[in-house]
Coordinates of C-alpha atoms and ligand atoms in Angstrom, one line a residue:
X1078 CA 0.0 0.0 0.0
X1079 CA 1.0 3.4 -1.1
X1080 CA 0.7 6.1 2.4
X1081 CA -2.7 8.6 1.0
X1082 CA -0.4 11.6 2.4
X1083 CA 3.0 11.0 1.7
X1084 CA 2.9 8.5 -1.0
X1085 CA 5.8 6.1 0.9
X1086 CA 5.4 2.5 1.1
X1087 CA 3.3 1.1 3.7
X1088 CA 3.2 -1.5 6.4
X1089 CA -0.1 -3.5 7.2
X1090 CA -1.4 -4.5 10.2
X1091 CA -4.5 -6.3 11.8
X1092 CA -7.0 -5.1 13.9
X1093 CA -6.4 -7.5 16.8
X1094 CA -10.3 -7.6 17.3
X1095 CA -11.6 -7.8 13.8
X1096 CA -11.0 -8.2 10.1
X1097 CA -10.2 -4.5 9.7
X1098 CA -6.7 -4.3 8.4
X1099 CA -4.8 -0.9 8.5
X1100 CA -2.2 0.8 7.0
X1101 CA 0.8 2.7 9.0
X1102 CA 3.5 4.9 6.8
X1103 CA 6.8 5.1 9.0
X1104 CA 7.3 8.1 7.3
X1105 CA 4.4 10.6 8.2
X1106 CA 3.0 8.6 10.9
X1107 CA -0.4 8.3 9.1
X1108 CA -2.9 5.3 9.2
X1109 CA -5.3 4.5 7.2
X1110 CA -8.3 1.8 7.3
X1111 CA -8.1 -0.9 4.7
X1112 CA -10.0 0.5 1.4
X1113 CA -12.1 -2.4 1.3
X1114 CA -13.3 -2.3 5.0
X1115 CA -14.3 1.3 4.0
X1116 CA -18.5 1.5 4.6
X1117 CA -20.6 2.8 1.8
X1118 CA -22.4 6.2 1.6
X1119 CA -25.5 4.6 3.0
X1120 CA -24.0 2.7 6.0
X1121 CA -22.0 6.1 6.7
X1122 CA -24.8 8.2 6.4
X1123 CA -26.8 6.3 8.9
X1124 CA -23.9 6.2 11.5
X1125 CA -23.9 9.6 11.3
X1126 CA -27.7 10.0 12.2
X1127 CA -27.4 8.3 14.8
X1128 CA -25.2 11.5 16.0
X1129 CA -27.9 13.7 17.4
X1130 CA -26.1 16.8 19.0
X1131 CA -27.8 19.4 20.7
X1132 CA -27.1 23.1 20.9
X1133 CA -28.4 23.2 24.4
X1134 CA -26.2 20.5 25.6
X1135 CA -23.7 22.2 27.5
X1136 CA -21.1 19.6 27.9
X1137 CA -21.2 19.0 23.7
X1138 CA -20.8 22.9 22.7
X1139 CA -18.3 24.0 25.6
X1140 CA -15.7 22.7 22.9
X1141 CA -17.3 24.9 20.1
X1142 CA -16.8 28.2 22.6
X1143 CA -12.7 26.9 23.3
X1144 CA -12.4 26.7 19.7
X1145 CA -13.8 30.5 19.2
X1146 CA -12.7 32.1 22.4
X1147 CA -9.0 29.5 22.4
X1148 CA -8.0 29.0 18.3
X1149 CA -10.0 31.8 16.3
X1150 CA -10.3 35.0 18.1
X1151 CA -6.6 35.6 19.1
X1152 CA -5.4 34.6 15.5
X1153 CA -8.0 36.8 14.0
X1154 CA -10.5 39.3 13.7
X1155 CA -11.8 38.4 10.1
X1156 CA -15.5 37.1 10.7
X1157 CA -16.3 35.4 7.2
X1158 CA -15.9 31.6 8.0
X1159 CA -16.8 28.3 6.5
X1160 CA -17.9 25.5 8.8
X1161 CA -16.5 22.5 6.4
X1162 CA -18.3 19.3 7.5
X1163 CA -21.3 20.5 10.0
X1164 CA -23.1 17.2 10.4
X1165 CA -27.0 16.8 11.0
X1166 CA -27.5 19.5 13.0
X1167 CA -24.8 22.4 12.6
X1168 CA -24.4 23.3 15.9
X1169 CA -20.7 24.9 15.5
X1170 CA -22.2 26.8 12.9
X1171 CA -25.2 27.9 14.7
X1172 CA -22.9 28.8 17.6
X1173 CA -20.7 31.0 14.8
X1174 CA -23.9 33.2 13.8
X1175 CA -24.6 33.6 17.7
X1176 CA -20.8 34.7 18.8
X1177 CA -21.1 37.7 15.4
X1178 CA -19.2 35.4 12.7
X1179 CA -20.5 35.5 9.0
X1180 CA -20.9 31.7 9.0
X1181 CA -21.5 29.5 5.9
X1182 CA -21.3 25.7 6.4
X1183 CA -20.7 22.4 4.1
X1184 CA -21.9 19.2 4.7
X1185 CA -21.4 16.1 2.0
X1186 CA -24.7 14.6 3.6
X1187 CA -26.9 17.4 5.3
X1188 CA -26.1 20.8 3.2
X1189 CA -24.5 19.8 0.2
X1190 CA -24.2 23.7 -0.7
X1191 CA -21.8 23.7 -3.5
X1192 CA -21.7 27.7 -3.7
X1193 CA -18.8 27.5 -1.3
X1194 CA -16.8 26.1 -3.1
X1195 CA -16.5 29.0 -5.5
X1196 CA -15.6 31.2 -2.4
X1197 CA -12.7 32.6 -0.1
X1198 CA -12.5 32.5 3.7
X1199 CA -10.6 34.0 6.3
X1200 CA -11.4 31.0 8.6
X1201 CA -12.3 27.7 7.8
X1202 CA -13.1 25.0 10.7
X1203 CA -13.3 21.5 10.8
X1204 CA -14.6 19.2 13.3
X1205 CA -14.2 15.9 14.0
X1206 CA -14.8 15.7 10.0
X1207 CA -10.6 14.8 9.1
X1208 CA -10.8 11.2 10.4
X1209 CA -13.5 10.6 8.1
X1210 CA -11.8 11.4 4.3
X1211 CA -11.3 9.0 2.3
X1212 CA -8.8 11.5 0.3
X1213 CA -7.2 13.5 2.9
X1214 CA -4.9 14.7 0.8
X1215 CA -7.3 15.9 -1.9
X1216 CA -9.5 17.2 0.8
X1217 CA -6.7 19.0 3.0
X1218 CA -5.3 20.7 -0.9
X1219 CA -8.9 21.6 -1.6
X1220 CA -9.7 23.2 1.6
X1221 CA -6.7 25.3 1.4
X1222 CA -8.1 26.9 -1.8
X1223 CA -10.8 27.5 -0.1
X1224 CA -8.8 30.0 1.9
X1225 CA -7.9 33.8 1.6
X1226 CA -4.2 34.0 1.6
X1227 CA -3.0 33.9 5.6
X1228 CA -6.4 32.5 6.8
X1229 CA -6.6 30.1 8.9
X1230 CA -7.5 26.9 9.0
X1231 CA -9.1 25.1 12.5
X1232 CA -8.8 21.6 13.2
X1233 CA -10.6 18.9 15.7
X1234 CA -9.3 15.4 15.3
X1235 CA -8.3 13.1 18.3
X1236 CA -4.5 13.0 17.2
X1237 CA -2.5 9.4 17.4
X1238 CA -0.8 10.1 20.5
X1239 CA 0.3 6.0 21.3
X1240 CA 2.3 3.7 19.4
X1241 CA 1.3 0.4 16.7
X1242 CA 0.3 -1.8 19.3
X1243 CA -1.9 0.6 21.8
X1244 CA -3.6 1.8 18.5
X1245 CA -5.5 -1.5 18.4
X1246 CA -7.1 -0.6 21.9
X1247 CA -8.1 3.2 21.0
X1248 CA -11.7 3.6 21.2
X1249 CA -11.2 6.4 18.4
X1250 CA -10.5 3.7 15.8
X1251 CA -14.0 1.8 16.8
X1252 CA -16.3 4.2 15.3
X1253 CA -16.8 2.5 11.8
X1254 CA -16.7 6.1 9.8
X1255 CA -13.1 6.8 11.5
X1256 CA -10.6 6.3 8.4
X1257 CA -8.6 8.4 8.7
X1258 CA -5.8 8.7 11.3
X1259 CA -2.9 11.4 12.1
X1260 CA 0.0 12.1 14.3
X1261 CA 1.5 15.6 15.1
X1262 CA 4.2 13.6 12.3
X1263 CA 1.2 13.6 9.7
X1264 CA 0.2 17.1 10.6
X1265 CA 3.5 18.6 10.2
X1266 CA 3.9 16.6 6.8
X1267 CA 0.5 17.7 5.6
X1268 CA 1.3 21.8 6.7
X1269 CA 4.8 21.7 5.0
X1270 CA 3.6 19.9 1.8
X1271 CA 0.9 22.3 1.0
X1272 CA 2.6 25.6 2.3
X1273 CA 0.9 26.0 5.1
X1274 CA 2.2 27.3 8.7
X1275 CA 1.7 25.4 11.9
X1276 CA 0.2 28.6 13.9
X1277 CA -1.1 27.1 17.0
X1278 CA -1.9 23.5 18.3
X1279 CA -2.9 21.7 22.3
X1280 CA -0.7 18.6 20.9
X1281 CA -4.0 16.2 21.6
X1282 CA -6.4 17.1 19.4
X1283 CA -7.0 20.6 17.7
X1284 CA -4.1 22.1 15.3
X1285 CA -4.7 25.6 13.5
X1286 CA -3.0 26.1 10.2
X1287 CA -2.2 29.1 8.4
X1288 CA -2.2 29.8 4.5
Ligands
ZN79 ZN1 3.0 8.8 4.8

């Protein structure tokens, strides 16, 4: 297997549970889920309904308010953003109109608005939506022309913080839509291959690139 970021050779490995085999590039630290344990649209799409989030659950938006108050506001003041992946119910983006930001927002499933895609942004935030491309690299390049030169670019994914062997114990890897898996290795590799800067990042899960 070729690595989807890096394009090294990869090593396979089992899923110690399962069927699920995975692949792990020693260069860029990525891993990725076997293309042909890989769900269909369908069986992805009603995973992700089973996802109901509510804007007046405390505990679920208090991560939307760090990622304003934390990653946006002391990078910028710009206000146009795109919310790239916002799920069934777009409660980042709903929180974005609420805290003065000119939001738009994308989903592939639940707001299939293509107009953005013939925009620029200042900001663009993502979610919990990077473990679930298939194309990470086409995704990452396409996002970044999404951008107005030096926006920014926010980031949720639980990062791969263990090694091989504790990976086949993370309860990240168990949700059947998670494809997609990075290291800080894979972020760095991912910033420096398409020009962007490494502005800001907790080292667990949330990185903020610059354009
Ligand atoms: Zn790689």
């Amino acid at each position: 297997m070729i690595c989807k970021i890096c394009k090294n050779e990869t090593n396979n490995f089992n899923d110690k549970y399962n069927e699920v085999t995975y692949s792990h590039c020693r260069v860029c630290g990525f891993i990725s889920k076997d293309e042909q344990h890989l769900v269909d649209s369908k069986r992805e799409n009603e995973e992700y309904n089973r996802h109901n989030n509510n804007i007046d659950d405390h505990g679920y938006t208090k991560r939307f308010y760090e990622l304003i108050n934390d990653y946006i506001r002391p990078n910028t003041n710009e206000i146009d953003v795109l919310e790239f992946g916002s799920g069934p119910s777009p409660v980042f983006y709903e929180i974005l109109l609420l805290e003065g930001y000119k939001a738009e927002h994308y989903d592939p499933y639940y707001y299939k608005n293509d107009s953005v895609f013939k925009k620029k942004y200042s900001i663009i935030t993502s979610v919990e939506v990077v473990e679930h491309f298939y194309d990470p690299l086409f995704e990452f390049s396409r996002l970044k022309t999404l951008l107005k030169e030096g926006g920014y670019l926010v980031i949720m994914t639980n990062f791969r913080t263990m090694n091989i062997e504790a990976f086949n114990d993370w309860w990240y890897k168990r949700d059947i839509t998670h494809v997609s898996f990075y290291n800080e290795d894979t972020m760095k590799y991912l910033s420096d291959h398409l020009g962007f800067k490494i502005v800001q990042t907790n080292h667990k899960n949330i990185i903020v690139f610059q354009k």
